Short mmCIF file of C-alpha atoms in Angstrom, two decimals:
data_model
loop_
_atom_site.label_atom_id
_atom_site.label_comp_id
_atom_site.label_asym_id
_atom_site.label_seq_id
_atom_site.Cartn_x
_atom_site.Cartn_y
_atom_site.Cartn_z
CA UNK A 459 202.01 137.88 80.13
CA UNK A 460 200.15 141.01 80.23
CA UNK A 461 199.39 140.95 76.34
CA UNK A 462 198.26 137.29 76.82
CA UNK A 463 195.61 138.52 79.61
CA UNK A 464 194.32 141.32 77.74
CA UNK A 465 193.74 139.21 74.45
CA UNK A 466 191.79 136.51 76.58
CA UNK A 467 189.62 139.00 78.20
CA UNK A 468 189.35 141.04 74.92
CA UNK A 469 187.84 137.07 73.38
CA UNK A 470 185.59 136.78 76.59
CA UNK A 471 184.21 139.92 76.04
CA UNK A 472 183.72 139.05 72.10
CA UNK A 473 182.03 136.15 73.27
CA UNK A 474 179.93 137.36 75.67
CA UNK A 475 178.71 140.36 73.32
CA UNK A 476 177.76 137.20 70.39
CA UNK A 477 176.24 135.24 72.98
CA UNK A 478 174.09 138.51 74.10
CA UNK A 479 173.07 139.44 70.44
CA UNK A 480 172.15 136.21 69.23
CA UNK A 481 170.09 135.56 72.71
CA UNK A 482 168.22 139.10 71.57
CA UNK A 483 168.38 138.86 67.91
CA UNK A 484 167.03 134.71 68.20
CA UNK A 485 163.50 135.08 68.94
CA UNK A 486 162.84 138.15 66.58
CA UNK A 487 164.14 136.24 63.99
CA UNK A 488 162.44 133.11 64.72
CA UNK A 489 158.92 135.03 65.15
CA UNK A 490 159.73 136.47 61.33
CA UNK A 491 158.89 133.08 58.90
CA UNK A 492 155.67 132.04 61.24
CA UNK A 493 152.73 134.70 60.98
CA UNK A 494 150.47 134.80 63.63
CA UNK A 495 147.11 133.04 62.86
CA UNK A 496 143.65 135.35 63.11
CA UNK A 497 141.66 131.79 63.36
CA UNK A 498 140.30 131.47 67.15
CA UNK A 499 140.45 128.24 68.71
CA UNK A 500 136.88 127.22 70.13
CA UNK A 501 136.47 125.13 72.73
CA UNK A 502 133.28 123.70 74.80
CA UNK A 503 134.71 126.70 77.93
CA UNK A 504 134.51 129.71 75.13
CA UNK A 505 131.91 128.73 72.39
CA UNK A 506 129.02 131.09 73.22
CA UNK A 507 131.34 133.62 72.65
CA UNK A 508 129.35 133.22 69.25
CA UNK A 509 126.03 134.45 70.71
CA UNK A 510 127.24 137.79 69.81
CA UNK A 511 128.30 139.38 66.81
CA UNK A 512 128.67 137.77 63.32
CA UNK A 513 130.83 134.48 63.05
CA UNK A 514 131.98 131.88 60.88
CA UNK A 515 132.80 128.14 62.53
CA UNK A 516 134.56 125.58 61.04
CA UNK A 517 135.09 121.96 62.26
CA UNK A 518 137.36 120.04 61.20
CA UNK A 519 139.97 116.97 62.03
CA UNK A 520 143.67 116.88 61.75
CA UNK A 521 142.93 113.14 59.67
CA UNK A 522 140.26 114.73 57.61
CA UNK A 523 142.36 115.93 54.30
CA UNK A 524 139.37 117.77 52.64
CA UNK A 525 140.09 120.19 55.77
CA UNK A 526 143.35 120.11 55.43
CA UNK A 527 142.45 121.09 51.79
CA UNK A 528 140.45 124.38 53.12
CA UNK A 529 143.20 125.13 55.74
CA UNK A 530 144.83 127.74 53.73
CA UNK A 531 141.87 129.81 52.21
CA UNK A 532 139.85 129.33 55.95
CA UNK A 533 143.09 131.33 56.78
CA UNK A 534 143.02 134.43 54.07
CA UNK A 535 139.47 134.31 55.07
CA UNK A 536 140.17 135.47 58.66
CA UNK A 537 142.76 137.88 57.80
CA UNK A 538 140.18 139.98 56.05
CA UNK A 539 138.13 139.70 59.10
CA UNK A 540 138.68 142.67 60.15
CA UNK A 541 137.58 144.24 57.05
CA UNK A 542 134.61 142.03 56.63
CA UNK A 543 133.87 142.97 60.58
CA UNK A 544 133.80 139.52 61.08
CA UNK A 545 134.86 136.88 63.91
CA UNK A 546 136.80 133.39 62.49
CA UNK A 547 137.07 130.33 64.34
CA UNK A 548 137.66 126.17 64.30
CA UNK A 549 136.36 123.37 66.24
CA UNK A 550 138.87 120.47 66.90
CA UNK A 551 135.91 117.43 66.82
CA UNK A 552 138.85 115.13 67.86
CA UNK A 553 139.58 117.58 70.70
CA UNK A 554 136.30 118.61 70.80
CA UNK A 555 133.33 116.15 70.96
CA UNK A 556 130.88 117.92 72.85
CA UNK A 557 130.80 120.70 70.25
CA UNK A 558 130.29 118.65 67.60
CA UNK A 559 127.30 116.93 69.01
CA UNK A 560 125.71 120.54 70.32
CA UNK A 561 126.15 121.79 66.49
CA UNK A 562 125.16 117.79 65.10
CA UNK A 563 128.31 117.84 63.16
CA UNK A 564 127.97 114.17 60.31
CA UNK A 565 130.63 115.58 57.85
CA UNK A 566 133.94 117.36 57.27
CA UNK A 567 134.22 120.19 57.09
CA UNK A 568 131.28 121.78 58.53
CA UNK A 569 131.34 125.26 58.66
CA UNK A 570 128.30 127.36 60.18
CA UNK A 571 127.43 130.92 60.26
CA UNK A 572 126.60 132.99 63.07
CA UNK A 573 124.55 136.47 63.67
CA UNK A 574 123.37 137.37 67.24
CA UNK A 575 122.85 133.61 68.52
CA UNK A 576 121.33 132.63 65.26
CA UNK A 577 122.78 129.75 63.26
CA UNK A 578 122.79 128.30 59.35
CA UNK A 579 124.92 125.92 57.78
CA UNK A 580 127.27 126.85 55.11
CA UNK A 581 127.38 124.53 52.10
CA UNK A 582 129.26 126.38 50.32
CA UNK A 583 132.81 124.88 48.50
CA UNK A 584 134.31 126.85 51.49
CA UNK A 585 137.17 128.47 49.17
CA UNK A 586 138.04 132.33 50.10
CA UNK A 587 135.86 133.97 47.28
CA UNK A 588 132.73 131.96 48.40
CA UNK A 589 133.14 132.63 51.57
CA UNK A 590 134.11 136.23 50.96
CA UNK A 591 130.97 136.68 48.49
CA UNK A 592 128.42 134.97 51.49
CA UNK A 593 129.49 137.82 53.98
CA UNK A 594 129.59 140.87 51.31
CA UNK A 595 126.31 139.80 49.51
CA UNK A 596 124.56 138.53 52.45
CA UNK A 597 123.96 135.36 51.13
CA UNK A 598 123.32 133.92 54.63
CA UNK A 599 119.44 135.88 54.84
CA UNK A 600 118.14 133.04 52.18
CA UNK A 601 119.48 130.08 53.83
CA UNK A 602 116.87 128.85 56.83
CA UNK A 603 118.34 128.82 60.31
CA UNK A 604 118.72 126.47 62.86
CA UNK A 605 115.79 127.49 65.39
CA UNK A 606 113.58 125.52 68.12
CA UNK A 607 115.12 122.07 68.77
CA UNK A 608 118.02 122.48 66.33
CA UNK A 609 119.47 125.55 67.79
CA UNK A 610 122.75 125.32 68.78
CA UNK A 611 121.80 126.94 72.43
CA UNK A 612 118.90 124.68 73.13
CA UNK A 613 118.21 122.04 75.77
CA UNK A 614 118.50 119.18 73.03
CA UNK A 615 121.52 119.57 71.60
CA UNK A 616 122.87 120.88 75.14
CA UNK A 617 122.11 116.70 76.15
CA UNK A 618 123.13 116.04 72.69
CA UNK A 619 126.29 117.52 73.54
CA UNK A 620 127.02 116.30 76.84
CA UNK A 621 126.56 112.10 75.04
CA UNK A 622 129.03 113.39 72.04
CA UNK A 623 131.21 114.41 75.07
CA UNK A 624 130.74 110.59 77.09
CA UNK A 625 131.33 108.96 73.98
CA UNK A 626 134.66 110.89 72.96
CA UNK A 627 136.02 110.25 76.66
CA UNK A 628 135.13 106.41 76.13
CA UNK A 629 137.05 106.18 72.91
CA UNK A 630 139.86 108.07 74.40
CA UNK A 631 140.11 105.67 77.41
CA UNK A 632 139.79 102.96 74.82
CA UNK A 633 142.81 104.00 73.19
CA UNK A 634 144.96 104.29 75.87
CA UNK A 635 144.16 100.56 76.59
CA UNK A 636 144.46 99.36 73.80
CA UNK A 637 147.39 101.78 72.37
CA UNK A 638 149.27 103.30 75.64
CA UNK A 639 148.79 100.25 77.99
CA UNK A 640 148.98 97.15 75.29
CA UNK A 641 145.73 95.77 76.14
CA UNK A 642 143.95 93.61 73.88
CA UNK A 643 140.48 95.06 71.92
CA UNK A 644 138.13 92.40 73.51
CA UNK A 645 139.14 92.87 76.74
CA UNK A 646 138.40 96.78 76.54
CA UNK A 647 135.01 95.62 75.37
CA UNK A 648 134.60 93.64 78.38
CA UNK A 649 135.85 96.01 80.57
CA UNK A 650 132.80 98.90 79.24
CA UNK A 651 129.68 95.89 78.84
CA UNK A 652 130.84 95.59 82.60
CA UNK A 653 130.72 99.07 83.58
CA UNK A 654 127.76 99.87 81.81
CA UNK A 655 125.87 97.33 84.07
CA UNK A 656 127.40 98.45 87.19
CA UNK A 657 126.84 101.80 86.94
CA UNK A 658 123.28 100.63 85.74
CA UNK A 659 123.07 99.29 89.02
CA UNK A 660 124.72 101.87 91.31
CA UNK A 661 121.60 104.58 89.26
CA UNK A 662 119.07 102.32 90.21
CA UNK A 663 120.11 101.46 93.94
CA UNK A 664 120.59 105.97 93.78
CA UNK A 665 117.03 106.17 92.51
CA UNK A 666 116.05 104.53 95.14
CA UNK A 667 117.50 105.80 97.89
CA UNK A 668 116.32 108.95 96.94
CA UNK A 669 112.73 107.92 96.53
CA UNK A 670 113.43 106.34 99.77
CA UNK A 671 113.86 109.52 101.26
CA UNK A 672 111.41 111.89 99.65
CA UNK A 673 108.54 109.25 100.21
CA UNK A 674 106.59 110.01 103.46
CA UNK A 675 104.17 106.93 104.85
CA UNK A 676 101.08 107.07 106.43
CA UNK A 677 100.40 106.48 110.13
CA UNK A 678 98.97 103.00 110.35
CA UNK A 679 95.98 104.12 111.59
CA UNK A 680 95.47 106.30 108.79
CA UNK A 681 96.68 103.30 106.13
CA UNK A 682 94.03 101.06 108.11
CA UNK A 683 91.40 104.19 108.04
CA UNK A 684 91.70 104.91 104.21
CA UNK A 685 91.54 100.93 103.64
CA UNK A 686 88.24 100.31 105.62
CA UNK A 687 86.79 103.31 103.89
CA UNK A 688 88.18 101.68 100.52
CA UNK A 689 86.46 98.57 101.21
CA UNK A 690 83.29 100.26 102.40
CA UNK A 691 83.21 101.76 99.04
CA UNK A 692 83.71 98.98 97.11
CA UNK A 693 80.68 97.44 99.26
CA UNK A 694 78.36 100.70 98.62
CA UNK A 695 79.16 100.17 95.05
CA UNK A 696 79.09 96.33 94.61
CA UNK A 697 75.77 96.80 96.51
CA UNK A 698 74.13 99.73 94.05
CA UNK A 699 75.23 97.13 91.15
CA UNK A 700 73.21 94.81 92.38
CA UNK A 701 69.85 96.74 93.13
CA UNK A 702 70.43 98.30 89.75
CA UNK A 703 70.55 94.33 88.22
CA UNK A 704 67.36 93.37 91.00
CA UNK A 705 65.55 96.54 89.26
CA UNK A 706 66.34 95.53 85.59
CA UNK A 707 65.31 91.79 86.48
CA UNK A 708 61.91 93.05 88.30
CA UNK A 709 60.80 94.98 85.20
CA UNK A 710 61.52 91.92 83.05
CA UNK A 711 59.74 89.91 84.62
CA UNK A 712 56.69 92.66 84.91
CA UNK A 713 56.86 92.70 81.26
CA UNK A 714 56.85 89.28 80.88
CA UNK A 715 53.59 89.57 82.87
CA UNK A 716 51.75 91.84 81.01
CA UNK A 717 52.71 90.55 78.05
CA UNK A 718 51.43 86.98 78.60
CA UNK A 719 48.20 88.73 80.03
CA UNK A 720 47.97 90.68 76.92
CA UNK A 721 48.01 87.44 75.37
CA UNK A 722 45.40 85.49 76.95
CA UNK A 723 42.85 88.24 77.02
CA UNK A 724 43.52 88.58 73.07
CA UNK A 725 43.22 84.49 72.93
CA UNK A 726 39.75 84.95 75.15
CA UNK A 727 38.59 87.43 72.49
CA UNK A 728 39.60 85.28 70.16
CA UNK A 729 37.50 82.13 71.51
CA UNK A 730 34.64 84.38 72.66
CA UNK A 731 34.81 85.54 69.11
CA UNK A 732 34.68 81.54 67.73
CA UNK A 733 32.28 80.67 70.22
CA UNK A 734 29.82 83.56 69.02
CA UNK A 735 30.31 81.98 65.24
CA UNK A 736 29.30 78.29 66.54
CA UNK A 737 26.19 79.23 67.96
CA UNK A 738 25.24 81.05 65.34
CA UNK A 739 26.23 78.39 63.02
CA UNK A 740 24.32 75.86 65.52
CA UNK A 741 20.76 78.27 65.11
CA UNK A 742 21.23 78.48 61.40
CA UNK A 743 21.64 74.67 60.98
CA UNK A 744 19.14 74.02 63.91
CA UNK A 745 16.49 76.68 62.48
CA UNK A 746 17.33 74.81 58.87
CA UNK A 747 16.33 71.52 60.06
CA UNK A 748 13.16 72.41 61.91
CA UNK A 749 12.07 74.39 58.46
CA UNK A 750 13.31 70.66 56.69
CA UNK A 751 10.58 69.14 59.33
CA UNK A 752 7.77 71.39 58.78
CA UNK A 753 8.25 71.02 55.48
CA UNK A 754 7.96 67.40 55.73
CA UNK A 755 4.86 67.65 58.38
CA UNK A 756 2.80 69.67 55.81
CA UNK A 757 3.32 67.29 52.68
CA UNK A 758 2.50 64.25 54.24
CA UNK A 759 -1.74 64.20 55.26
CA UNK A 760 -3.11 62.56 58.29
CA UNK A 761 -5.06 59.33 58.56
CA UNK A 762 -6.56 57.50 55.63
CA UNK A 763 -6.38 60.28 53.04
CA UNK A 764 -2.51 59.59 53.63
CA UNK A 765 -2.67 56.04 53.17
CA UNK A 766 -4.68 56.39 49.71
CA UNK A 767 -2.68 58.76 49.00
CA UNK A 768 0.21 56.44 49.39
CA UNK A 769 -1.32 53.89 47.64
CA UNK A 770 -2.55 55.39 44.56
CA UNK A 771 0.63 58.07 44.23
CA UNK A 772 3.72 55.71 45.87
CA UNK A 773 6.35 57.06 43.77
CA UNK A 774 5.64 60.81 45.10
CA UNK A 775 5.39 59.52 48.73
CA UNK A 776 9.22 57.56 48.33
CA UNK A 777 10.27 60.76 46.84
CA UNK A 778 8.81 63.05 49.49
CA UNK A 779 10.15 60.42 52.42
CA UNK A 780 13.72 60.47 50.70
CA UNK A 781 13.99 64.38 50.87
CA UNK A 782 12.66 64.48 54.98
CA UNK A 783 16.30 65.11 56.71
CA UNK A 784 16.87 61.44 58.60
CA UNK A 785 18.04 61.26 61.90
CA UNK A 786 21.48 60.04 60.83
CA UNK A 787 22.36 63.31 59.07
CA UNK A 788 21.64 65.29 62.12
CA UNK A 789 23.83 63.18 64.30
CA UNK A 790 26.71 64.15 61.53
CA UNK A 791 25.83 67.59 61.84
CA UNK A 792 26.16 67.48 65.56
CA UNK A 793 29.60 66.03 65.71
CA UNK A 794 31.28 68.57 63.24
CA UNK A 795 29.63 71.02 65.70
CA UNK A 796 31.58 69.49 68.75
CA UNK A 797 35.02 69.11 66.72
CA UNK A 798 34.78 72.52 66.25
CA UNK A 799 34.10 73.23 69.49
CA UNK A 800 36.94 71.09 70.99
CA UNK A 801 39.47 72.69 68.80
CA UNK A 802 38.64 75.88 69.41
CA UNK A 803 39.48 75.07 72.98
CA UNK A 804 42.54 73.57 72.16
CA UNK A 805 43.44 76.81 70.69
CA UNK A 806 42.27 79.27 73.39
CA UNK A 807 44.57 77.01 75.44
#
């Protein structure tokens, strides 16, 4: 009996002592295949960590297999951080959205370089020598950085960053509809056009409310003031339109005036100036015909000397009667001279 108790305690004991050394020995052994990794996590809480000191970013997605492709050399890479005096870290986009848009991540992998809060892009093959070779040489001085707008830090991509972040917590609660819950695809789509235009609403009726509130009116009496002296503007300057057209129409019509005076005092010159020519055209033809008369006078003698004269020379007396000017050409004369006359008139009218 006694031997039997000893043995069983001596086996508890045993135990007890494997049970301890495995419980202490476990985790050192289990801490021995899996190396730490020197590649920092960065998330949207701890990325301006990169504002200071010299960095390399990757971003990447667990899908992605050219990332899963650069896993192992982004690794090496930050164990020689140290020795390149150099800070390593991923993005998750997946994880990660906001990030992605505030660095305007299109492809995988992206990696980026980082110096004091100034950022380039890497286009590099991103295998351990490259990368190695951009940090030794200083490769990163001849690539341009991303300043103003594009910067990393700025307003922009801060908003750009907040709509990558919307959009990545859509698609995630479009998953777990359609995935987790069972729901089908069109009804999810439903479920956001309808949300979109209710919370389109609910900012509007917001807006409002707050203009609402911010908006001070006018006493009525001032409203009714600042109106009457609206409207007696509006007269004042309807009225000064209107002398300014009375003005324009009044020295129109004074230069209508003067120029239809100017007119009929050159027409008056103009008939005083015909008139002059008549008369003298009248005393020339006058003064022609008494000259035709005298003429006529002096040829023909008086008495009987004229009537022998007649008879014994009759051809020189038909030729001398046949050149006096007869009393039928003057009348002719006369009315050419009152034609004249009357159309001249006509036109000094």
């Amino acid at each position: 009996m006694a031997g039997g108790g000893r043995s069983s305690q001596l086996t508890a004991l045993l135990a007890a002592w494997v049970a301890a050394a495995t419980a202490t020995a476990g985790p050192d052994q289990a801490a021995l295949p899996a190396e730490q990794s020197r590649v920092q996590p960065m998330t949207a809480s701890n990325w301006t960590l990169v504002m200071e000191g010299e960095w390399m970013l990757k971003f990447y997605a667990p899908w992605c297999p050219s990332c899963q492709q650069t896993d192992s050399e982004w690794e090496a890479f930050a164990k020689n951080g140290e020795i390149l005096q150099i800070s390593v870290g991923k993005v998750d986009v997946i994880q990660e959205p906001g990030l992605s848009g505030r660095f305007f991540v299109t492809t995988l992998p992206a990696f980026f370089h980082a110096k004091d809060g100034i950022f380039r892009r890497y286009r590099g093959p991103g295998i351990f020598e490259d990368l190695q070779n951009y940090i030794l040489e200083k490769k990163w001085q001849s690539v341009e950085p991303l300043t103003g707008w594009k910067s990393p830090a700025s307003l922009t991509m801060s908003g750009m960053a907040g709509l990558f972040s919307i959009s990545g917590k859509i698609w995630h609660l479009h998953n777990y509809f359609t995935v987790t819950l069972g729901i089908p695809a069109w009804c999810s789509y439903i479920f956001f056009v309808v949300a979109t235009l209710v919370f389109g609403l609910f900012m509007g009726l917001v807006l409002v409310v707050i203009s609402e509130c911010f908006y001070v009116p006018f006493p009525r009496h001032l409203s009714e003031h600042s109106e009457q002296n609206q409207r007696s503007e509006e007269a004042h300057r309807a009225g000064q339109l209107q002398d300014a057209e009375d003005d324009k129409d009044d020295s129109n019509e004074e230069e209508n005036k003067d120029s239809l005076v100017d007119d009929e005092e050159e027409k008056e010159d103009l008939g005083d100036e015909d008139e002059a020519e008549e008369e003298e055209e009248e005393d020339n033809l006058a003064a022609g015909v008494d000259e035709d008369r005298s003429e006529a006078n002096d040829q023909g003698p008086p008495g009987e000397d004229s009537a022998t004269q007649e008879e014994l020379e009759p051809e020189e007396t038909e030729e001398a009667i046949s050149e006096q000017p007869c009393p039928a050409d003057t009348e002719v004369v006369e009315d050419s001279l009152r034609q004249r006359k009357s159309q001249h008139a006509d036109k000094g009218l």
